[in-house]
PDB file of C-alpha atoms in Angstrom:
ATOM      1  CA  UNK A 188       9.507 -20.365   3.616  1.00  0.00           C
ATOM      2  CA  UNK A 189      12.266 -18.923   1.279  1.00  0.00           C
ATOM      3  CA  UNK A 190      11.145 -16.785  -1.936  1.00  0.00           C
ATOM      4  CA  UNK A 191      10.644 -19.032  -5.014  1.00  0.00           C
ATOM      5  CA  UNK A 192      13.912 -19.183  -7.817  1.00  0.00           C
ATOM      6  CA  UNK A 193      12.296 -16.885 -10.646  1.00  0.00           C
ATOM      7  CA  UNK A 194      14.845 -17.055 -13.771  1.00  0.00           C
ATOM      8  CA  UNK A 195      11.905 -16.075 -16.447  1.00  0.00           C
ATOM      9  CA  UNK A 196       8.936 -13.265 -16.830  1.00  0.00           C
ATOM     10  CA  UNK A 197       6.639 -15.999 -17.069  1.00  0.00           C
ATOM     11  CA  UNK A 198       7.911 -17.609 -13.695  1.00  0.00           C
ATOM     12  CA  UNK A 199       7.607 -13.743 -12.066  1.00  0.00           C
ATOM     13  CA  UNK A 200       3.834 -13.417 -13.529  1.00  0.00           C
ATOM     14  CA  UNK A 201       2.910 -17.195 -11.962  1.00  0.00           C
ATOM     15  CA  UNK A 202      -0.012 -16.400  -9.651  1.00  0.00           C
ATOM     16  CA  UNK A 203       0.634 -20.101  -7.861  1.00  0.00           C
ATOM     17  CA  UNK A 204       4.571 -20.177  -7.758  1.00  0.00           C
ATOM     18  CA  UNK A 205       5.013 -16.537  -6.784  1.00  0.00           C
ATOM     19  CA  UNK A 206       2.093 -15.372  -4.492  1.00  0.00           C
ATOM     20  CA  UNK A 207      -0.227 -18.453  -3.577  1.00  0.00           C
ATOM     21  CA  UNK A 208       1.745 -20.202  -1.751  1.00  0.00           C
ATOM     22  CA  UNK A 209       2.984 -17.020   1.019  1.00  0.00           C
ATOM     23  CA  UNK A 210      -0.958 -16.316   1.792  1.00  0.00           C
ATOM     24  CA  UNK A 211      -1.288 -18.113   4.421  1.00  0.00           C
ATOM     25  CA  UNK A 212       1.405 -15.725   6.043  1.00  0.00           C
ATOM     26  CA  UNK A 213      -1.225 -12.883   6.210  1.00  0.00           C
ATOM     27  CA  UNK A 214      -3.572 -14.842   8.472  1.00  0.00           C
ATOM     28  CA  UNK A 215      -1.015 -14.921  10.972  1.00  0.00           C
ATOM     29  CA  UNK A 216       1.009 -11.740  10.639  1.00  0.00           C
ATOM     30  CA  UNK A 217      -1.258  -9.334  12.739  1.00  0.00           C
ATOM     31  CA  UNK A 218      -0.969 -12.061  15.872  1.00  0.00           C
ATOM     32  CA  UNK A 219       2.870 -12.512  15.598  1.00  0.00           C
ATOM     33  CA  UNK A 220       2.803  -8.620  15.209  1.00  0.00           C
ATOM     34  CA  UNK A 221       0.882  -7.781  18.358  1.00  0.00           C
ATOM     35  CA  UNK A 222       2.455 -10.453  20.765  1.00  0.00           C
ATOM     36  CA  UNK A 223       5.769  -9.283  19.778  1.00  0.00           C
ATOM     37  CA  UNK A 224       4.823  -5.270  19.374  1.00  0.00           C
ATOM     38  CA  UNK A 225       7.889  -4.719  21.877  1.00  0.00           C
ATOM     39  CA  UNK A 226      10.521  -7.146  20.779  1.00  0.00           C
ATOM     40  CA  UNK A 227      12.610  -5.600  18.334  1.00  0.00           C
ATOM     41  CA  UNK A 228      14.641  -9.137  17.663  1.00  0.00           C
ATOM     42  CA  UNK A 229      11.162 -10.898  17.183  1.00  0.00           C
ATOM     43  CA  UNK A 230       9.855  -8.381  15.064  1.00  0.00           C
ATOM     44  CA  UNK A 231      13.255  -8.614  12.665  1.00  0.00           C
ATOM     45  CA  UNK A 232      11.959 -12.177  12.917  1.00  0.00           C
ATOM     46  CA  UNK A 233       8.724 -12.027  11.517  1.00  0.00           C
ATOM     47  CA  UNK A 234       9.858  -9.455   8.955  1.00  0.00           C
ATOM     48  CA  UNK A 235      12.810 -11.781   7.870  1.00  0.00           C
ATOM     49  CA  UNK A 236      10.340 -14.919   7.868  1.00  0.00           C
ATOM     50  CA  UNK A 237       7.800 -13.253   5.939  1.00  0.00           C
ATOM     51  CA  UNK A 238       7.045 -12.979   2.151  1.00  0.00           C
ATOM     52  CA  UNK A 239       7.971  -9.082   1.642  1.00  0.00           C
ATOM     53  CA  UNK A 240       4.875  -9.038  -0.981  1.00  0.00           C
ATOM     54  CA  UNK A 241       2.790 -10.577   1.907  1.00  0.00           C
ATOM     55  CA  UNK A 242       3.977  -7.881   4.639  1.00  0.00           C
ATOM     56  CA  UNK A 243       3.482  -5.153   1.871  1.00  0.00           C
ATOM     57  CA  UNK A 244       0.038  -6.213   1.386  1.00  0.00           C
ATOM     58  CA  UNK A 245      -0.718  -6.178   4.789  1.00  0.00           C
ATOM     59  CA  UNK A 246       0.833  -2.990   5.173  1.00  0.00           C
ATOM     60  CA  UNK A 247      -1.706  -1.954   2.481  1.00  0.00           C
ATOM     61  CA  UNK A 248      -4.228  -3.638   4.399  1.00  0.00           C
ATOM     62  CA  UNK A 249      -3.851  -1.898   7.571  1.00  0.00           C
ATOM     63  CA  UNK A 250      -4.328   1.509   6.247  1.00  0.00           C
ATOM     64  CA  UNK A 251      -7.720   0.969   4.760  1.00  0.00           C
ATOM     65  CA  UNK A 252      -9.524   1.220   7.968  1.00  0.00           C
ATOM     66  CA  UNK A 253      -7.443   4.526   8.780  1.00  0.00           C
ATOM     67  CA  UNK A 254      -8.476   6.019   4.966  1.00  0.00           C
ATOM     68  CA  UNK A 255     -12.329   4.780   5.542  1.00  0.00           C
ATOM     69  CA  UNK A 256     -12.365   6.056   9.113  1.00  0.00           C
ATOM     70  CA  UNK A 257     -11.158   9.767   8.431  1.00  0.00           C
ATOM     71  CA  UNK A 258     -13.033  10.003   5.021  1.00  0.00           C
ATOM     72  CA  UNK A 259     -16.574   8.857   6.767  1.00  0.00           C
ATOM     73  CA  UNK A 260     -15.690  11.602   9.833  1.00  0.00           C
ATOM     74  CA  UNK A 261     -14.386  14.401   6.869  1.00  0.00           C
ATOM     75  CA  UNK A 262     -16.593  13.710   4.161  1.00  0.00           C
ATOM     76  CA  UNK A 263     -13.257  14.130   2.437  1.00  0.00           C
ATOM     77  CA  UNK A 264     -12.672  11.065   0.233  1.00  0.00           C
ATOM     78  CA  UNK A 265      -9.140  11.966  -0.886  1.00  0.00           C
ATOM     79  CA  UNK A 266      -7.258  10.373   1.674  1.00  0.00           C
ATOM     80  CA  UNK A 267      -5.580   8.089  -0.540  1.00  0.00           C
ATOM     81  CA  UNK A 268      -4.808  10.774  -2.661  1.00  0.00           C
ATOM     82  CA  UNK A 269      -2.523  12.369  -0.956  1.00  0.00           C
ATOM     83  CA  UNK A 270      -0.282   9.008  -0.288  1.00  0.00           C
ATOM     84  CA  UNK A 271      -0.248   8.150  -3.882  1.00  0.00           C
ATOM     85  CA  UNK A 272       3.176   9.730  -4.054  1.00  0.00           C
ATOM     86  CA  UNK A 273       4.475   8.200  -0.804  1.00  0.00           C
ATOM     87  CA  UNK A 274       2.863   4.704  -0.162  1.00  0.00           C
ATOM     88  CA  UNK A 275       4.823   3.242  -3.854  1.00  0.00           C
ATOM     89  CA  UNK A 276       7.844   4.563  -2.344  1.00  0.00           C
ATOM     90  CA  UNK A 277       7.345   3.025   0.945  1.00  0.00           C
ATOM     91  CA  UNK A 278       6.740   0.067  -0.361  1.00  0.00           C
ATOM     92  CA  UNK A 279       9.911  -0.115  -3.105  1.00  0.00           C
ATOM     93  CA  UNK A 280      12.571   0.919  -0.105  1.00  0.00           C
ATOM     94  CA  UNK A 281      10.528  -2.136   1.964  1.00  0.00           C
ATOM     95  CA  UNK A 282      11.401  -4.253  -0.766  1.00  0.00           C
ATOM     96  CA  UNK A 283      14.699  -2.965  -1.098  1.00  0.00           C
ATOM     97  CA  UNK A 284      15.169  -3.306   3.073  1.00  0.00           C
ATOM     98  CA  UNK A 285      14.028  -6.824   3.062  1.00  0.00           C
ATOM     99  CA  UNK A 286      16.568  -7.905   0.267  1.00  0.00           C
ATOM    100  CA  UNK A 287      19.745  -6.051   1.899  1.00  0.00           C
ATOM    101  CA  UNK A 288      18.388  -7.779   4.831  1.00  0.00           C
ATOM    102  CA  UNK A 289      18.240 -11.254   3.854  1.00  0.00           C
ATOM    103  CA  UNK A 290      22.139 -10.096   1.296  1.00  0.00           C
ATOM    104  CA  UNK A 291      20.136 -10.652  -2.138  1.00  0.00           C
ATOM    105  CA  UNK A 292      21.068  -8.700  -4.978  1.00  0.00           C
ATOM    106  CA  UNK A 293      20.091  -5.387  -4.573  1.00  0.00           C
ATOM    107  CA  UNK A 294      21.301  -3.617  -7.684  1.00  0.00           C
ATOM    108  CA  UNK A 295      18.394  -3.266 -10.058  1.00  0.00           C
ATOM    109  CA  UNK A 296      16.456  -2.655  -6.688  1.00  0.00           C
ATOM    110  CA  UNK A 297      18.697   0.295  -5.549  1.00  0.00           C
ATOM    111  CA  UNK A 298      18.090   1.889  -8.787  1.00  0.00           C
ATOM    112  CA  UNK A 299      14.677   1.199  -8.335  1.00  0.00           C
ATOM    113  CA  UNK A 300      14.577   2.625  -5.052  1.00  0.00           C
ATOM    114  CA  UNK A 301      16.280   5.657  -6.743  1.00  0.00           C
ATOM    115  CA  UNK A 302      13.711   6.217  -9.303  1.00  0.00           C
ATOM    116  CA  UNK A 303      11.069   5.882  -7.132  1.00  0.00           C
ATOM    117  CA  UNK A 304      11.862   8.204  -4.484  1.00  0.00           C
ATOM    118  CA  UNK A 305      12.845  11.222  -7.432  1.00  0.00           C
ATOM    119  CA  UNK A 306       9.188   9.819  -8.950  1.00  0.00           C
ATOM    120  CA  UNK A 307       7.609  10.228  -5.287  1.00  0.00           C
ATOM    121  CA  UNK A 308       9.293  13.279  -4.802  1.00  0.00           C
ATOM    122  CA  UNK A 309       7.939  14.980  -7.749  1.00  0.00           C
ATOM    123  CA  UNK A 310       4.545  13.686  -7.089  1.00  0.00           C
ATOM    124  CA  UNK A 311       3.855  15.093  -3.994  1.00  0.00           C
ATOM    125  CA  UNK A 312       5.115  18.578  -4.981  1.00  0.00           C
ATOM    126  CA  UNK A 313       2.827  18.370  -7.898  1.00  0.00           C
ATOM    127  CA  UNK A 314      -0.303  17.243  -5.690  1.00  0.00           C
ATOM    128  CA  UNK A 315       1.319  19.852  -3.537  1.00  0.00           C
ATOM    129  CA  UNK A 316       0.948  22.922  -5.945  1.00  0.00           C
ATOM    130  CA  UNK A 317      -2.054  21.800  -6.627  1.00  0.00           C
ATOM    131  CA  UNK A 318      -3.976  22.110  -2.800  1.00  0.00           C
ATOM    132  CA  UNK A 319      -3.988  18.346  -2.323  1.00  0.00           C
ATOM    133  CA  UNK A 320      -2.747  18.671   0.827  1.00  0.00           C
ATOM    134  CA  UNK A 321      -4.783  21.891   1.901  1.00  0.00           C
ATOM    135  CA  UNK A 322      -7.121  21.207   4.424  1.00  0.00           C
ATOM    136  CA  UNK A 323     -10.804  20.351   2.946  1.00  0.00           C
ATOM    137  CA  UNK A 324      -9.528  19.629  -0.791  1.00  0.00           C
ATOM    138  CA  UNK A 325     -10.775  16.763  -2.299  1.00  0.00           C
ATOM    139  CA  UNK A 326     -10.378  15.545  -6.098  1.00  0.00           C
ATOM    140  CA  UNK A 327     -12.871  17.017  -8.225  1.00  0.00           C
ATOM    141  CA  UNK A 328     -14.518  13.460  -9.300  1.00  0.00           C
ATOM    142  CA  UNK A 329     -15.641  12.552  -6.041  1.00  0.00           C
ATOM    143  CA  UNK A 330     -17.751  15.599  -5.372  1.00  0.00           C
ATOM    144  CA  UNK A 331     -19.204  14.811  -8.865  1.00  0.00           C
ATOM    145  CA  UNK A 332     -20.347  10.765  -7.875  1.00  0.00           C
ATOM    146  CA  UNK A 333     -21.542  12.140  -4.833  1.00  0.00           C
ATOM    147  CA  UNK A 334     -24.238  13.782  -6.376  1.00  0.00           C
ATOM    148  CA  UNK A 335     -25.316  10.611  -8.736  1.00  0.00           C
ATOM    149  CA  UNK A 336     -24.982   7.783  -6.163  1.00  0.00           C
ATOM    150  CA  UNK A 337     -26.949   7.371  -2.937  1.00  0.00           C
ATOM    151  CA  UNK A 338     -25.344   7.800   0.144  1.00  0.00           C
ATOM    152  CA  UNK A 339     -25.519   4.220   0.798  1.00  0.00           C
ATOM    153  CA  UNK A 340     -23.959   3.219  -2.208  1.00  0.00           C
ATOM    154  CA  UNK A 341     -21.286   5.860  -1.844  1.00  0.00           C
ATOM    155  CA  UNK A 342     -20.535   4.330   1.182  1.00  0.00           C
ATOM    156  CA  UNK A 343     -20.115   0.756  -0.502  1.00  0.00           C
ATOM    157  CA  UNK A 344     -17.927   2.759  -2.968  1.00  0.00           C
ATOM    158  CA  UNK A 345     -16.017   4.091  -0.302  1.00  0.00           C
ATOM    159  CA  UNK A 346     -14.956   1.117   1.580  1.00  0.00           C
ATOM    160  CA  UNK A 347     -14.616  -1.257  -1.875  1.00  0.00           C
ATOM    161  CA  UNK A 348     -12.705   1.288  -4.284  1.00  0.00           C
ATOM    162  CA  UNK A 349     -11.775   4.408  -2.616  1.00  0.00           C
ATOM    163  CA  UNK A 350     -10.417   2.820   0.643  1.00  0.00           C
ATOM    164  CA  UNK A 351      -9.356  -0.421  -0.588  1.00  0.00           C
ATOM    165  CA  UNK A 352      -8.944  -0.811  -4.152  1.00  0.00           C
ATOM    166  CA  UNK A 353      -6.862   2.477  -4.300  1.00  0.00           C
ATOM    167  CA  UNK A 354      -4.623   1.555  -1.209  1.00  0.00           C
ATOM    168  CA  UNK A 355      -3.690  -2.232  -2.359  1.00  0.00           C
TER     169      UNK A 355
END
């Protein structure tokens, strides 16, 4: 299915013209994925064939288990935290690969690419200096809901905002 012909900001902000109709592409995606985990060619395939916002949101998708997982064994809910600074990036040169890929424009998305990796960058050396990265740090405000929520509904909390809602 080739990307929709956006000429307007309205167009781009058109729930139904822009991301509706490339759902369906995330049902499939982890199937084509696995049964073609060792063909290179195939997997160029899918990528090509696929909505890049759809295989960005899977992307996104993917790592929530991995954040819930090691935040439920660490009791350290900062997981996302310390891919704030890389996971934008990732997903701006993805965006940028698929459009080289398929020879669309890529100037504004170069820069783009540009500014986010400087922005990235500068992040992580700032979460850096700070101990995000040092093992057992954790952002102040979850260590403060932890002791006004249940741990039940920290755990609802967990999987709904902190895994998900902060990864997509």
């Amino acid at each position: 299915m080739a990307l929709p012909m956006l000429k307007s900001a309205t167009a781009c902000a058109d729930f139904e013209r822009t991301v509706q109709p490339y759902l369906s592409q995330l049902d499939d995606l982890p199937r084509q994925i696995y049964q073609s985990a060792t063909d290179l060619q195939a997997l160029k395939t899918i990528y090509l064939n696929t909505n890049p916002l759809v295989s960005a949101f899977a992307f996104s998708l993917f790592l929530v288990p991995i954040f819930l997982v090691i935040s439920e064994i660490t009791r350290n809910y900062s997981q996302v935290d310390r891919v704030w600074g890389i996971l934008p990036t990732v997903c701006n040169l993805h965006y940028v690969a698929y459009a080289h890929a398929k020879n669309l424009p890529t100037q504004r998305l170069n820069s783009l690419a540009i500014i986010s990796v400087i922005w990235g960058v500068r992040f992580t050396r700032y979460l850096d200096r700070l101990g995000g990265y040092q093992v057992g740090s954790e952002d102040y405000r979850w260590g403060f809901l932890r002791k006004y929520i249940n741990p039940p509904l920290y755990f609802i909390l967990n999987v709904l905002f902190i895994s998900l809602a902060q990864s997509v």
